[in-house]
Structure formats: structure tokens, C-alpha cells
Amino acid sequence: MEWVKSLNESIAYIEEHLTEEIEYSKLAKIACCSTYHYQRMFAYMAGVSLSEYIRRRRMSRAAVDLQAGEKVIDVGLRYGYQSPTAFNRAFRAVHGIAPSAVRDEGTPLKSYPPLRFTIMIKGAEEMEYRIERREAFRIVGISRPLDKDIEKNFAVVPQMWGQAASDGTIPRLAAMMDTQPMGLLGVSVCGDADEWRYFIAAASAQPAGGLEEYTVPAATWAVFPGQGTTLSLQDLEQRIITEWLPASGYEYGSAPDIEVYLTPDPADARYEVWIPVVKRDHI
């Protein structure tokens, strides 16, 4: 399949450039998606973040170089570490020992081989979804900037929701909802041409009243309903990426990802995950 082939081509690019700075945008271009969506797909399919995978591959290669008798400082520089301290910290995080200990006979090391993506049949558990074309719509709410390395944002979004719940923002937004989709929205605006931001918002035609405004562009969406906790929502998102998307005939579009919270109970919420999609030329 072309989709999987493109992902594997991005892995080959990583292997060829482990001693250089690897631009995530280049990997995303090879995989024919945005930088944000590439990182999400990679993490869900590989079970490890993109940055951690690259670090593990570099430290696997570094261990081989050290075993061949190269100097620690030379190997560290080769893989992008400007100080021995930084290289030592990264090497310990992967292998559990200092780089200088590699030459000791019997020293245990870890090797992380290059990934190869394949389509895996996991079973016959159903996934309910619908494809929906929607014109542009306006949202109002609050936002915060996101880092281009999505691993660094894991604490940002939960803190935002906690603050919005405690300072009265969530009930204020709930009172402003008057257009579809009717629910509290978590909107990840992470196109390659945009400053990455996360919105907690509502679709509304009412005056913003000091809140931020954003227009979600017209797009085709794959919409997946779910119910449960935040963890169950993450499980649904993982299934969308690893099970539905590869064989769907669609690929990621350029619009934001949206989470629509239809009921507010954090322990047992009803929600929808909206993924922007476009038809693939080849399956």
C-alpha cells in the first residue's frame, strides 16, 4: 500500500541522516501529511514518540561506534551532542551505562533496530464512523501555543482544561454554543503554515466578548463517536490511526483535529473525534 510505503520511506530517511539534524517537516513531506499528523501517526503506530525513536537509533549506532574503538567525544559530536555531558545523559537513558563503559568486556547494551511498518489485521472489533463534509465554521474560546515537538505538549492540554473548569470558562463556553457541532471543542490547529495552538472553544455566532476567535476551514471529516474517560478517547484515537486510516482509502487532510465533548462528565463523557480526511489516489 502506498500509505505504508511512504511511512517506510520516512524511516529510511531517518536512517540515512542519523548523524545530521532531522527535520520533522521533511519526514512529514515524505509521508504526505502535516508535521503534526506525522508525529501522531508515528507515536500511535510505533508505540514510542518520534524524538525518542530517533534518540534510540542514534544511541544504538553510537554503541557500535564505541565498541569499534572510537573516542567518546568524537561519537557524541557525530550524533549531534555538543558536550560530553549531554551525550553521556542521552546514552545512559538508552543503555543504562556511561559511554566509557562500553569497552568493558561483558557489558550489556541495548539495540533498537530500524522500524518497518506493515498493515496488521488485529481482529473484527467494529468501529462506527461517518464521513461528513462541513463548511467553514467559527469558534470562540481560549488557546495556548503548542510546541512543534508534540511530546512536549502532553502536560499543556490537561492543564488548560483544569484551569478552564476552575475559572468559569467552560460554563461560559457552554452557554455560547449555538451552531454545529454542539459540544465543547478541543481543537488542535497544527498546520505546517500555522503557529501551532490548542483551543478550548465552542461553535458560536455570538460576540466573542474578549474570547479568541478562529474559523475552522471547510473540510471533509471522518467522525468517530465514543464514550468513557480521557483514556478511552486516546484508545479510540489510536485505533483510528492504526486500524481505520491505513485501510480506509483516506489520508489526513489539512484541517485541524477536533474533539467534540457532547456531555461534560470527565468520568463518563460522550464525545466524537473528528479527523480531517481526503481521498487517496492509491490504496
PDB file of N, CA and C in Angstrom, residues 25-123:
ATOM      1  N   SER A  25       9.546  18.151   9.455  1.00  0.00           N
ATOM      2  CA  SER A  25       8.765  18.568   8.293  1.00  0.00           C
ATOM      3  C   SER A  25       9.162  17.776   7.049  1.00  0.00           C
ATOM      4  N   LYS A  26      10.436  17.409   6.950  1.00  0.00           N
ATOM      5  CA  LYS A  26      10.898  16.604   5.817  1.00  0.00           C
ATOM      6  C   LYS A  26      10.299  15.205   5.881  1.00  0.00           C
ATOM      7  N   LEU A  27      10.277  14.622   7.061  1.00  0.00           N
ATOM      8  CA  LEU A  27       9.676  13.299   7.226  1.00  0.00           C
ATOM      9  C   LEU A  27       8.194  13.336   6.869  1.00  0.00           C
ATOM     10  N   ALA A  28       7.507  14.398   7.315  1.00  0.00           N
ATOM     11  CA  ALA A  28       6.082  14.521   7.029  1.00  0.00           C
ATOM     12  C   ALA A  28       5.830  14.661   5.534  1.00  0.00           C
ATOM     13  N   LYS A  29       6.704  15.389   4.861  1.00  0.00           N
ATOM     14  CA  LYS A  29       6.546  15.558   3.414  1.00  0.00           C
ATOM     15  C   LYS A  29       6.688  14.222   2.697  1.00  0.00           C
ATOM     16  N   ILE A  30       7.651  13.409   3.143  1.00  0.00           N
ATOM     17  CA  ILE A  30       7.821  12.079   2.549  1.00  0.00           C
ATOM     18  C   ILE A  30       6.567  11.232   2.754  1.00  0.00           C
ATOM     19  N   ALA A  31       5.954  11.363   3.945  1.00  0.00           N
ATOM     20  CA  ALA A  31       4.763  10.582   4.272  1.00  0.00           C
ATOM     21  C   ALA A  31       3.472  11.231   3.785  1.00  0.00           C
ATOM     22  N   CYS A  32       3.592  12.394   3.119  1.00  0.00           N
ATOM     23  CA  CYS A  32       2.433  13.070   2.519  1.00  0.00           C
ATOM     24  C   CYS A  32       1.396  13.491   3.556  1.00  0.00           C
ATOM     25  N   CYS A  33       1.857  14.109   4.633  1.00  0.00           N
ATOM     26  CA  CYS A  33       0.937  14.634   5.637  1.00  0.00           C
ATOM     27  C   CYS A  33       1.609  15.795   6.346  1.00  0.00           C
ATOM     28  N   SER A  34       0.908  16.422   7.291  1.00  0.00           N
ATOM     29  CA  SER A  34       1.494  17.526   8.039  1.00  0.00           C
ATOM     30  C   SER A  34       2.468  17.005   9.088  1.00  0.00           C
ATOM     31  N   THR A  35       3.318  17.889   9.578  1.00  0.00           N
ATOM     32  CA  THR A  35       4.278  17.516  10.620  1.00  0.00           C
ATOM     33  C   THR A  35       3.561  17.015  11.873  1.00  0.00           C
ATOM     34  N   TYR A  36       2.479  17.692  12.234  1.00  0.00           N
ATOM     35  CA  TYR A  36       1.701  17.303  13.414  1.00  0.00           C
ATOM     36  C   TYR A  36       1.110  15.906  13.240  1.00  0.00           C
ATOM     37  N   HIS A  37       0.464  15.673  12.111  1.00  0.00           N
ATOM     38  CA  HIS A  37      -0.165  14.369  11.896  1.00  0.00           C
ATOM     39  C   HIS A  37       0.878  13.265  11.761  1.00  0.00           C
ATOM     40  N   TYR A  38       2.029  13.580  11.188  1.00  0.00           N
ATOM     41  CA  TYR A  38       3.080  12.562  11.101  1.00  0.00           C
ATOM     42  C   TYR A  38       3.516  12.110  12.495  1.00  0.00           C
ATOM     43  N   GLN A  39       3.734  13.063  13.378  1.00  0.00           N
ATOM     44  CA  GLN A  39       4.161  12.698  14.733  1.00  0.00           C
ATOM     45  C   GLN A  39       3.094  11.877  15.453  1.00  0.00           C
ATOM     46  N   ARG A  40       1.824  12.240  15.272  1.00  0.00           N
ATOM     47  CA  ARG A  40       0.746  11.477  15.902  1.00  0.00           C
ATOM     48  C   ARG A  40       0.693  10.055  15.349  1.00  0.00           C
ATOM     49  N   MET A  41       0.733   9.935  14.025  1.00  0.00           N
ATOM     50  CA  MET A  41       0.706   8.602  13.424  1.00  0.00           C
ATOM     51  C   MET A  41       1.885   7.768  13.894  1.00  0.00           C
ATOM     52  N   PHE A  42       3.056   8.382  13.907  1.00  0.00           N
ATOM     53  CA  PHE A  42       4.257   7.646  14.291  1.00  0.00           C
ATOM     54  C   PHE A  42       4.126   7.120  15.716  1.00  0.00           C
ATOM     55  N   ALA A  43       3.734   7.979  16.642  1.00  0.00           N
ATOM     56  CA  ALA A  43       3.651   7.569  18.048  1.00  0.00           C
ATOM     57  C   ALA A  43       2.636   6.451  18.252  1.00  0.00           C
ATOM     58  N   TYR A  44       1.474   6.564  17.607  1.00  0.00           N
ATOM     59  CA  TYR A  44       0.452   5.539  17.773  1.00  0.00           C
ATOM     60  C   TYR A  44       0.865   4.217  17.139  1.00  0.00           C
ATOM     61  N   MET A  45       1.499   4.268  15.974  1.00  0.00           N
ATOM     62  CA  MET A  45       1.853   3.036  15.275  1.00  0.00           C
ATOM     63  C   MET A  45       3.116   2.387  15.824  1.00  0.00           C
ATOM     64  N   ALA A  46       4.070   3.216  16.274  1.00  0.00           N
ATOM     65  CA  ALA A  46       5.342   2.675  16.755  1.00  0.00           C
ATOM     66  C   ALA A  46       5.338   2.414  18.257  1.00  0.00           C
ATOM     67  N   GLY A  47       4.406   3.036  18.980  1.00  0.00           N
ATOM     68  CA  GLY A  47       4.381   2.871  20.430  1.00  0.00           C
ATOM     69  C   GLY A  47       5.457   3.664  21.143  1.00  0.00           C
ATOM     70  N   VAL A  48       6.071   4.605  20.447  1.00  0.00           N
ATOM     71  CA  VAL A  48       7.116   5.445  21.014  1.00  0.00           C
ATOM     72  C   VAL A  48       7.102   6.755  20.232  1.00  0.00           C
ATOM     73  N   SER A  49       7.464   7.856  20.886  1.00  0.00           N
ATOM     74  CA  SER A  49       7.460   9.133  20.196  1.00  0.00           C
ATOM     75  C   SER A  49       8.554   9.180  19.130  1.00  0.00           C
ATOM     76  N   LEU A  50       8.381  10.061  18.169  1.00  0.00           N
ATOM     77  CA  LEU A  50       9.370  10.212  17.100  1.00  0.00           C
ATOM     78  C   LEU A  50      10.725  10.611  17.653  1.00  0.00           C
ATOM     79  N   SER A  51      10.740  11.575  18.573  1.00  0.00           N
ATOM     80  CA  SER A  51      12.015  12.036  19.126  1.00  0.00           C
ATOM     81  C   SER A  51      12.730  10.935  19.891  1.00  0.00           C
ATOM     82  N   GLU A  52      11.956  10.111  20.626  1.00  0.00           N
ATOM     83  CA  GLU A  52      12.568   9.015  21.377  1.00  0.00           C
ATOM     84  C   GLU A  52      13.087   7.936  20.433  1.00  0.00           C
ATOM     85  N   TYR A  53      12.368   7.654  19.364  1.00  0.00           N
ATOM     86  CA  TYR A  53      12.832   6.664  18.390  1.00  0.00           C
ATOM     87  C   TYR A  53      14.160   7.100  17.773  1.00  0.00           C
ATOM     88  N   ILE A  54      14.242   8.368  17.384  1.00  0.00           N
ATOM     89  CA  ILE A  54      15.480   8.864  16.781  1.00  0.00           C
ATOM     90  C   ILE A  54      16.624   8.777  17.783  1.00  0.00           C
ATOM     91  N   ARG A  55      16.349   9.127  19.032  1.00  0.00           N
ATOM     92  CA  ARG A  55      17.401   9.028  20.056  1.00  0.00           C
ATOM     93  C   ARG A  55      17.854   7.582  20.235  1.00  0.00           C
ATOM     94  N   ARG A  56      16.930   6.648  20.273  1.00  0.00           N
ATOM     95  CA  ARG A  56      17.298   5.232  20.446  1.00  0.00           C
ATOM     96  C   ARG A  56      18.128   4.728  19.265  1.00  0.00           C
ATOM     97  N   ARG A  57      17.746   5.127  18.066  1.00  0.00           N
ATOM     98  CA  ARG A  57      18.520   4.691  16.904  1.00  0.00           C
ATOM     99  C   ARG A  57      19.933   5.281  16.938  1.00  0.00           C
ATOM    100  N   ARG A  58      20.044   6.540  17.303  1.00  0.00           N
ATOM    101  CA  ARG A  58      21.367   7.159  17.378  1.00  0.00           C
ATOM    102  C   ARG A  58      22.222   6.488  18.446  1.00  0.00           C
ATOM    103  N   MET A  59      21.635   6.200  19.597  1.00  0.00           N
ATOM    104  CA  MET A  59      22.415   5.587  20.668  1.00  0.00           C
ATOM    105  C   MET A  59      22.750   4.130  20.349  1.00  0.00           C
ATOM    106  N   SER A  60      21.916   3.446  19.567  1.00  0.00           N
ATOM    107  CA  SER A  60      22.256   2.093  19.118  1.00  0.00           C
ATOM    108  C   SER A  60      23.481   2.137  18.214  1.00  0.00           C
ATOM    109  N   ARG A  61      23.486   3.085  17.295  1.00  0.00           N
ATOM    110  CA  ARG A  61      24.626   3.229  16.394  1.00  0.00           C
ATOM    111  C   ARG A  61      25.858   3.717  17.148  1.00  0.00           C
ATOM    112  N   ALA A  62      25.646   4.601  18.125  1.00  0.00           N
ATOM    113  CA  ALA A  62      26.768   5.119  18.909  1.00  0.00           C
ATOM    114  C   ALA A  62      27.460   3.997  19.671  1.00  0.00           C
ATOM    115  N   ALA A  63      26.688   3.052  20.196  1.00  0.00           N
ATOM    116  CA  ALA A  63      27.276   1.931  20.927  1.00  0.00           C
ATOM    117  C   ALA A  63      28.186   1.108  20.012  1.00  0.00           C
ATOM    118  N   VAL A  64      27.762   0.898  18.772  1.00  0.00           N
ATOM    119  CA  VAL A  64      28.578   0.151  17.810  1.00  0.00           C
ATOM    120  C   VAL A  64      29.876   0.895  17.517  1.00  0.00           C
ATOM    121  N   ASP A  65      29.776   2.215  17.348  1.00  0.00           N
ATOM    122  CA  ASP A  65      30.965   3.020  17.071  1.00  0.00           C
ATOM    123  C   ASP A  65      31.948   2.978  18.241  1.00  0.00           C
ATOM    124  N   LEU A  66      31.415   3.027  19.460  1.00  0.00           N
ATOM    125  CA  LEU A  66      32.284   2.981  20.642  1.00  0.00           C
ATOM    126  C   LEU A  66      32.948   1.616  20.776  1.00  0.00           C
ATOM    127  N   GLN A  67      32.210   0.561  20.470  1.00  0.00           N
ATOM    128  CA  GLN A  67      32.789  -0.782  20.526  1.00  0.00           C
ATOM    129  C   GLN A  67      33.912  -0.948  19.495  1.00  0.00           C
ATOM    130  N   ALA A  68      33.836  -0.158  18.437  1.00  0.00           N
ATOM    131  CA  ALA A  68      34.872  -0.223  17.397  1.00  0.00           C
ATOM    132  C   ALA A  68      36.121   0.556  17.792  1.00  0.00           C
ATOM    133  N   GLY A  69      36.107   1.194  18.981  1.00  0.00           N
ATOM    134  CA  GLY A  69      37.289   1.868  19.485  1.00  0.00           C
ATOM    135  C   GLY A  69      37.315   3.372  19.298  1.00  0.00           C
ATOM    136  N   GLU A  70      36.216   3.965  18.824  1.00  0.00           N
ATOM    137  CA  GLU A  70      36.206   5.411  18.628  1.00  0.00           C
ATOM    138  C   GLU A  70      36.091   6.132  19.972  1.00  0.00           C
ATOM    139  N   LYS A  71      36.568   7.383  19.994  1.00  0.00           N
ATOM    140  CA  LYS A  71      36.548   8.178  21.214  1.00  0.00           C
ATOM    141  C   LYS A  71      35.130   8.649  21.529  1.00  0.00           C
ATOM    142  N   VAL A  72      34.854   8.738  22.831  1.00  0.00           N
ATOM    143  CA  VAL A  72      33.528   9.159  23.267  1.00  0.00           C
ATOM    144  C   VAL A  72      33.178  10.533  22.719  1.00  0.00           C
ATOM    145  N   ILE A  73      34.110  11.463  22.783  1.00  0.00           N
ATOM    146  CA  ILE A  73      33.813  12.826  22.338  1.00  0.00           C
ATOM    147  C   ILE A  73      33.524  12.878  20.845  1.00  0.00           C
ATOM    148  N   ASP A  74      34.233  12.050  20.062  1.00  0.00           N
ATOM    149  CA  ASP A  74      34.013  12.032  18.616  1.00  0.00           C
ATOM    150  C   ASP A  74      32.642  11.445  18.280  1.00  0.00           C
ATOM    151  N   VAL A  75      32.273  10.382  18.965  1.00  0.00           N
ATOM    152  CA  VAL A  75      30.976   9.748  18.711  1.00  0.00           C
ATOM    153  C   VAL A  75      29.839  10.683  19.128  1.00  0.00           C
ATOM    154  N   GLY A  76      30.000  11.338  20.271  1.00  0.00           N
ATOM    155  CA  GLY A  76      28.978  12.275  20.721  1.00  0.00           C
ATOM    156  C   GLY A  76      28.745  13.390  19.724  1.00  0.00           C
ATOM    157  N   LEU A  77      29.810  13.954  19.213  1.00  0.00           N
ATOM    158  CA  LEU A  77      29.695  15.026  18.217  1.00  0.00           C
ATOM    159  C   LEU A  77      29.035  14.523  16.937  1.00  0.00           C
ATOM    160  N   ARG A  78      29.362  13.306  16.545  1.00  0.00           N
ATOM    161  CA  ARG A  78      28.803  12.751  15.316  1.00  0.00           C
ATOM    162  C   ARG A  78      27.280  12.701  15.371  1.00  0.00           C
ATOM    163  N   TYR A  79      26.748  12.397  16.556  1.00  0.00           N
ATOM    164  CA  TYR A  79      25.306  12.254  16.678  1.00  0.00           C
ATOM    165  C   TYR A  79      24.628  13.495  17.258  1.00  0.00           C
ATOM    166  N   GLY A  80      25.317  14.628  17.183  1.00  0.00           N
ATOM    167  CA  GLY A  80      24.669  15.907  17.461  1.00  0.00           C
ATOM    168  C   GLY A  80      24.775  16.430  18.869  1.00  0.00           C
ATOM    169  N   TYR A  81      25.637  15.836  19.702  1.00  0.00           N
ATOM    170  CA  TYR A  81      25.776  16.288  21.089  1.00  0.00           C
ATOM    171  C   TYR A  81      27.038  17.133  21.221  1.00  0.00           C
ATOM    172  N   GLN A  82      26.840  18.399  21.562  1.00  0.00           N
ATOM    173  CA  GLN A  82      27.952  19.337  21.586  1.00  0.00           C
ATOM    174  C   GLN A  82      28.784  19.240  22.847  1.00  0.00           C
ATOM    175  N   SER A  83      28.287  18.552  23.870  1.00  0.00           N
ATOM    176  CA  SER A  83      29.055  18.396  25.102  1.00  0.00           C
ATOM    177  C   SER A  83      29.051  16.932  25.532  1.00  0.00           C
ATOM    178  N   PRO A  84      30.148  16.454  26.126  1.00  0.00           N
ATOM    179  CA  PRO A  84      30.187  15.076  26.629  1.00  0.00           C
ATOM    180  C   PRO A  84      29.102  14.807  27.663  1.00  0.00           C
ATOM    181  N   THR A  85      28.751  15.839  28.455  1.00  0.00           N
ATOM    182  CA  THR A  85      27.715  15.663  29.475  1.00  0.00           C
ATOM    183  C   THR A  85      26.370  15.318  28.849  1.00  0.00           C
ATOM    184  N   ALA A  86      26.002  16.054  27.787  1.00  0.00           N
ATOM    185  CA  ALA A  86      24.722  15.802  27.118  1.00  0.00           C
ATOM    186  C   ALA A  86      24.709  14.417  26.476  1.00  0.00           C
ATOM    187  N   PHE A  87      25.815  14.042  25.851  1.00  0.00           N
ATOM    188  CA  PHE A  87      25.901  12.717  25.229  1.00  0.00           C
ATOM    189  C   PHE A  87      25.833  11.624  26.284  1.00  0.00           C
ATOM    190  N   ASN A  88      26.523  11.810  27.386  1.00  0.00           N
ATOM    191  CA  ASN A  88      26.512  10.840  28.473  1.00  0.00           C
ATOM    192  C   ASN A  88      25.090  10.637  28.998  1.00  0.00           C
ATOM    193  N   ARG A  89      24.350  11.752  29.144  1.00  0.00           N
ATOM    194  CA  ARG A  89      22.982  11.671  29.658  1.00  0.00           C
ATOM    195  C   ARG A  89      22.074  10.903  28.691  1.00  0.00           C
ATOM    196  N   ALA A  90      22.198  11.200  27.396  1.00  0.00           N
ATOM    197  CA  ALA A  90      21.376  10.509  26.398  1.00  0.00           C
ATOM    198  C   ALA A  90      21.732   9.030  26.314  1.00  0.00           C
ATOM    199  N   PHE A  91      23.021   8.713  26.367  1.00  0.00           N
ATOM    200  CA  PHE A  91      23.468   7.330  26.263  1.00  0.00           C
ATOM    201  C   PHE A  91      22.992   6.523  27.470  1.00  0.00           C
ATOM    202  N   ARG A  92      23.114   7.110  28.664  1.00  0.00           N
ATOM    203  CA  ARG A  92      22.637   6.425  29.873  1.00  0.00           C
ATOM    204  C   ARG A  92      21.130   6.168  29.819  1.00  0.00           C
ATOM    205  N   ALA A  93      20.385   7.129  29.267  1.00  0.00           N
ATOM    206  CA  ALA A  93      18.932   6.980  29.213  1.00  0.00           C
ATOM    207  C   ALA A  93      18.534   5.770  28.373  1.00  0.00           C
ATOM    208  N   VAL A  94      19.326   5.439  27.374  1.00  0.00           N
ATOM    209  CA  VAL A  94      19.015   4.311  26.499  1.00  0.00           C
ATOM    210  C   VAL A  94      19.643   3.013  26.989  1.00  0.00           C
ATOM    211  N   HIS A  95      20.939   3.065  27.358  1.00  0.00           N
ATOM    212  CA  HIS A  95      21.676   1.831  27.666  1.00  0.00           C
ATOM    213  C   HIS A  95      21.833   1.573  29.168  1.00  0.00           C
ATOM    214  N   GLY A  96      21.622   2.598  29.981  1.00  0.00           N
ATOM    215  CA  GLY A  96      21.765   2.419  31.422  1.00  0.00           C
ATOM    216  C   GLY A  96      23.187   2.453  31.930  1.00  0.00           C
ATOM    217  N   ILE A  97      24.147   2.774  31.058  1.00  0.00           N
ATOM    218  CA  ILE A  97      25.557   2.852  31.446  1.00  0.00           C
ATOM    219  C   ILE A  97      26.186   4.061  30.761  1.00  0.00           C
ATOM    220  N   ALA A  98      27.367   4.445  31.228  1.00  0.00           N
ATOM    221  CA  ALA A  98      28.100   5.542  30.609  1.00  0.00           C
ATOM    222  C   ALA A  98      28.747   5.084  29.312  1.00  0.00           C
ATOM    223  N   PRO A  99      28.935   5.976  28.349  1.00  0.00           N
ATOM    224  CA  PRO A  99      29.599   5.590  27.092  1.00  0.00           C
ATOM    225  C   PRO A  99      30.985   4.984  27.313  1.00  0.00           C
ATOM    226  N   SER A 100      31.694   5.474  28.315  1.00  0.00           N
ATOM    227  CA  SER A 100      33.050   4.987  28.556  1.00  0.00           C
ATOM    228  C   SER A 100      33.092   3.536  29.006  1.00  0.00           C
ATOM    229  N   ALA A 101      31.947   2.999  29.466  1.00  0.00           N
ATOM    230  CA  ALA A 101      31.906   1.618  29.961  1.00  0.00           C
ATOM    231  C   ALA A 101      31.657   0.594  28.855  1.00  0.00           C
ATOM    232  N   VAL A 102      31.420   1.067  27.633  1.00  0.00           N
ATOM    233  CA  VAL A 102      31.048   0.155  26.552  1.00  0.00           C
ATOM    234  C   VAL A 102      32.151  -0.848  26.259  1.00  0.00           C
ATOM    235  N   ARG A 103      33.393  -0.431  26.378  1.00  0.00           N
ATOM    236  CA  ARG A 103      34.504  -1.318  26.006  1.00  0.00           C
ATOM    237  C   ARG A 103      34.799  -2.383  27.054  1.00  0.00           C
ATOM    238  N   ASP A 104      34.194  -2.296  28.224  1.00  0.00           N
ATOM    239  CA  ASP A 104      34.405  -3.311  29.254  1.00  0.00           C
ATOM    240  C   ASP A 104      33.778  -4.628  28.804  1.00  0.00           C
ATOM    241  N   GLU A 105      34.547  -5.695  28.903  1.00  0.00           N
ATOM    242  CA  GLU A 105      34.066  -6.994  28.440  1.00  0.00           C
ATOM    243  C   GLU A 105      32.830  -7.424  29.220  1.00  0.00           C
ATOM    244  N   GLY A 106      31.853  -7.912  28.505  1.00  0.00           N
ATOM    245  CA  GLY A 106      30.629  -8.404  29.134  1.00  0.00           C
ATOM    246  C   GLY A 106      29.610  -7.332  29.454  1.00  0.00           C
ATOM    247  N   THR A 107      29.856  -6.088  29.070  1.00  0.00           N
ATOM    248  CA  THR A 107      28.913  -5.008  29.358  1.00  0.00           C
ATOM    249  C   THR A 107      27.639  -5.181  28.543  1.00  0.00           C
ATOM    250  N   PRO A 108      26.471  -5.215  29.197  1.00  0.00           N
ATOM    251  CA  PRO A 108      25.214  -5.382  28.444  1.00  0.00           C
ATOM    252  C   PRO A 108      24.801  -4.062  27.788  1.00  0.00           C
ATOM    253  N   LEU A 109      24.370  -4.146  26.542  1.00  0.00           N
ATOM    254  CA  LEU A 109      23.907  -2.987  25.798  1.00  0.00           C
ATOM    255  C   LEU A 109      22.537  -3.294  25.197  1.00  0.00           C
ATOM    256  N   LYS A 110      21.866  -2.258  24.735  1.00  0.00           N
ATOM    257  CA  LYS A 110      20.565  -2.429  24.098  1.00  0.00           C
ATOM    258  C   LYS A 110      20.658  -2.009  22.635  1.00  0.00           C
ATOM    259  N   SER A 111      19.986  -2.734  21.795  1.00  0.00           N
ATOM    260  CA  SER A 111      19.947  -2.403  20.380  1.00  0.00           C
ATOM    261  C   SER A 111      18.497  -2.211  19.956  1.00  0.00           C
ATOM    262  N   TYR A 112      18.223  -1.094  19.297  1.00  0.00           N
ATOM    263  CA  TYR A 112      16.894  -0.800  18.775  1.00  0.00           C
ATOM    264  C   TYR A 112      16.966  -0.790  17.253  1.00  0.00           C
ATOM    265  N   PRO A 113      16.531  -1.863  16.598  1.00  0.00           N
ATOM    266  CA  PRO A 113      16.618  -1.931  15.128  1.00  0.00           C
ATOM    267  C   PRO A 113      15.695  -0.912  14.475  1.00  0.00           C
ATOM    268  N   PRO A 114      15.945  -0.608  13.203  1.00  0.00           N
ATOM    269  CA  PRO A 114      15.048   0.297  12.480  1.00  0.00           C
ATOM    270  C   PRO A 114      13.640  -0.289  12.394  1.00  0.00           C
ATOM    271  N   LEU A 115      12.656   0.588  12.480  1.00  0.00           N
ATOM    272  CA  LEU A 115      11.269   0.165  12.350  1.00  0.00           C
ATOM    273  C   LEU A 115      10.940  -0.194  10.911  1.00  0.00           C
ATOM    274  N   ARG A 116       9.932  -1.013  10.758  1.00  0.00           N
ATOM    275  CA  ARG A 116       9.325  -1.224   9.451  1.00  0.00           C
ATOM    276  C   ARG A 116       7.827  -1.366   9.668  1.00  0.00           C
ATOM    277  N   PHE A 117       7.056  -0.483   9.047  1.00  0.00           N
ATOM    278  CA  PHE A 117       5.615  -0.502   9.218  1.00  0.00           C
ATOM    279  C   PHE A 117       4.979  -1.501   8.264  1.00  0.00           C
ATOM    280  N   THR A 118       3.972  -2.209   8.759  1.00  0.00           N
ATOM    281  CA  THR A 118       3.181  -3.122   7.949  1.00  0.00           C
ATOM    282  C   THR A 118       1.720  -2.967   8.351  1.00  0.00           C
ATOM    283  N   ILE A 119       0.839  -3.436   7.510  1.00  0.00           N
ATOM    284  CA  ILE A 119      -0.574  -3.492   7.860  1.00  0.00           C
ATOM    285  C   ILE A 119      -0.806  -4.771   8.643  1.00  0.00           C
ATOM    286  N   MET A 120      -1.391  -4.622   9.830  1.00  0.00           N
ATOM    287  CA  MET A 120      -1.627  -5.786  10.684  1.00  0.00           C
ATOM    288  C   MET A 120      -3.124  -5.960  10.915  1.00  0.00           C
ATOM    289  N   ILE A 121      -3.612  -7.162  10.713  1.00  0.00           N
ATOM    290  CA  ILE A 121      -5.008  -7.449  10.996  1.00  0.00           C
ATOM    291  C   ILE A 121      -5.129  -7.781  12.478  1.00  0.00           C
ATOM    292  N   LYS A 122      -5.897  -6.949  13.215  1.00  0.00           N
ATOM    293  CA  LYS A 122      -5.962  -7.100  14.664  1.00  0.00           C
ATOM    294  C   LYS A 122      -7.234  -7.791  15.144  1.00  0.00           C
ATOM    295  N   GLY A 123      -8.206  -7.958  14.266  1.00  0.00           N
ATOM    296  CA  GLY A 123      -9.435  -8.580  14.718  1.00  0.00           C
ATOM    297  C   GLY A 123     -10.627  -7.941  14.032  1.00  0.00           C
TER     298      GLY A 123
END
